[in-house]
Steps between C-alpha positions, in 0.01 A plus 500: 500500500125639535428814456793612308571709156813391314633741211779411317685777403842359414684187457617566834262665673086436570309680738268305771227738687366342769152589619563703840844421488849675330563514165813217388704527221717191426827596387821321368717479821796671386284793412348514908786697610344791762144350477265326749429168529184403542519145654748303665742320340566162668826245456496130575786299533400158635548409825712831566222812482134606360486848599473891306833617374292863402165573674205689345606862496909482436622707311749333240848619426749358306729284708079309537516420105755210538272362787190520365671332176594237705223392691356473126255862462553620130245703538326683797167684619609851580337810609558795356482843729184725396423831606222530794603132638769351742664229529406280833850599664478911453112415613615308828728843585200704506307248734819519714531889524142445582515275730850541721498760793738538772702238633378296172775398231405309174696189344604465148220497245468166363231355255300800547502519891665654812502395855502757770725464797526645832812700590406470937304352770167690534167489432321470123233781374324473219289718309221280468245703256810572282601133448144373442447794238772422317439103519153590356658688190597161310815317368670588800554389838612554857536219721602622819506366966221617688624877632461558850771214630904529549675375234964440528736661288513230214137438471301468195242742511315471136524383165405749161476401165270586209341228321578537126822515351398874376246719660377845391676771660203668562403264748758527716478871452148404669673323765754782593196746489307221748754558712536860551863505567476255815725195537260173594768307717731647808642397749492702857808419706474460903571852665360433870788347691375554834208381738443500842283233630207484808419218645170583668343242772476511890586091490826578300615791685475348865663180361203261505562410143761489271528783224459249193370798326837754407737216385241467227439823385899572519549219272274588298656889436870326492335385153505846380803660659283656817696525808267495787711781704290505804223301675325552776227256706222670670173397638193591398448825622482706169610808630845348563478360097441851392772634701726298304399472186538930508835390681595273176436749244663774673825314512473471131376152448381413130170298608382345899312193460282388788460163607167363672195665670318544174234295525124607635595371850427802763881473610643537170580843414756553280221657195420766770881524590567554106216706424599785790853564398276687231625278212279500165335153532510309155313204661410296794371174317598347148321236307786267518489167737744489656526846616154656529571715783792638363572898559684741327564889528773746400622766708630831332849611674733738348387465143493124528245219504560260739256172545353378740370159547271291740607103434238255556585169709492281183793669383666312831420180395346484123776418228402808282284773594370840370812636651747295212222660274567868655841514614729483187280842379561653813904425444453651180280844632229414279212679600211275616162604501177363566432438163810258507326349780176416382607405156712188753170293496565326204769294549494578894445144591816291594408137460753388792659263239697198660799590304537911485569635154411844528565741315475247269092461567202663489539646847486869431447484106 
């Protein structure tokens, strides 16, 4: 043992400091009742189990003596509680009420750590600035899924723990203080249940071509619990586009997605059709391929926002598009704003893998 102090004090009892570490005192066994252990304690039987029976950080009681005893530990290294520090368990709580927003439950703390859960479908936010600040403070941590992307009921979110068996409770006074009273992790459920869909194109609307186009993009909201209530397909006149988009929205719709027409082509029209129903325009272009010519505007009726989006023809025919990467925040009414856009560079490229993992990939990240 490097680094290390050893006082004996007793017969029973001799104090180990370890540098940057806790302070141990080894103890006779029967006299460990209500303190903390500070390593595991292991039991072999061969060829039946070599695993912990008590892990760093339990707390003995009394019905523990007879095991302990038995697995042959006379004497133990303990912990005892001083004021200003905290054990790694009432640490992990704080990183918790830290951490877990709404729609965010915790599991049982164990060994110093608790894993946060989501209660619904939706989409993950994170505070970013928060969780990096408090990852820079030191002997803690907060491992967490990239924010931004929908996440099930079930789903692991992140992991907390603080690294020492005790840590100053100043320093996680720091972290509460980091933290202003946010929460780092929630979850925002789906509340946009209904589209209505235009399919835009003079070859689809006199029947030249098949509309390949709206099975996709109906699929595609079924994932989310969208109902695409109404669809219409026009030609390219973008009068008629505007007409119906207003028509949509007046009915009540919670977003109108247009299909086609948004390319530079002189007949394509839908960003003119968009941009005179007098929506705000967020964008017309993103730095994500596939999906550079993607649109999107909101529309302000009766005290609600309702989106409105341009779809690219990649989103026909490309596996994943910057439409998986918007849609699921659009279920959810998060806000998007140019900013969100731009910062979609990094990460915007989908490799157009043979075997599709995403969201498990870069795609987005």
């Amino acid at each position: 043992m490097s680094n290390c102090h050893i006082v004996v004090t007793s017969d029973y009892c001799v104090t180990v400091s370890l540098a940057g570490d806790v302070e141990m005192k080894l103890i006779r066994t029967e006299d460990a009742v209500g303190c903390v252990l500070c390593h595991d304690i292991t039991q072999i039987i061969r060829g039946v189990t070599k695993d912990a029976v008590f892990r760093k950080g339990h707390i003995v009681t009394e019905e523990d003596i007879e095991v302990l005893l038995s697995v042959g530990k006379e004497h133990l290294y303990i912990w005892e509680k001083e004021e200003g520090m905290l054990h790694e368990n009432e640490a992990a709580k704080i990183l918790y009420d830290i951490c877990a927003g709404d729609n965010v439950h915790g599991s049982d703390v164990k060994e110093g750590k608790i894993e946060l859960i989501a209660d619904c479908d939706g989409v993950l936010e994170i505070e970013r600035d928060i969780l990096q600040g408090i990852n820079s403070l030191g002997q803690m941590m907060i491992a967490g899924r990239h924010g931004g992307f929908p996440v099930k009921r079930g789903d692991k979110l992140a992991g907390t723990r603080v690294i020492p068996l005790v840590i100053e409770e100043e320093r996680m006074n720091q972290a509460k203080d980091l933290a202003g009273g946010k929460n780092i992790f929630s979850v925002k459920p789906y509340v946009l249940k209904k589209a209505g869909i235009i399919t835009s194109g003079s070859e689809v609307c006199k029947g030249l071509i098949e509309d390949t186009f709206s099975p996709v993009v109906i699929e595609k909201l079924e994932e989310y619990g969208i109902e695409a209530c109404e669809h219409v397909v026009v030609g390219d006149e973008h009068e008629i586009i505007t007409s119906h988009i207003n028509a949509m929205i007046d009915k009540g719709l919670d977003m109108v997605i247009v299909t086609g027409g948004m390319s530079v082509d002189p007949d394509d029209r839908t960003p003119f059709a968009i941009k005179n129903t007098g929506a705000d325009i967020v964008t017309y272009g993103a730095p994500v391929l596939p999906g550079a010519m993607f649109m999107l505007a909101y529309m302000e009726k009766s005290n609600k926002r309702i989106p409105v989006m341009g779809l690219p023809g990649c989103v026909m025919y490309a596996k994943r598009t910057i439409f998986d990467l918007i849609l699921p925040r659009i279920a959810a009414d998060i806000r998007i704003t140019e900013q969100d856009i731009n910062a979609m560079g990094e990460g915007g490229l989908c490799l157009s893998c043979d075997v599709c993992t995403y969201p498990n990939c870069g795609f987005g990240k």
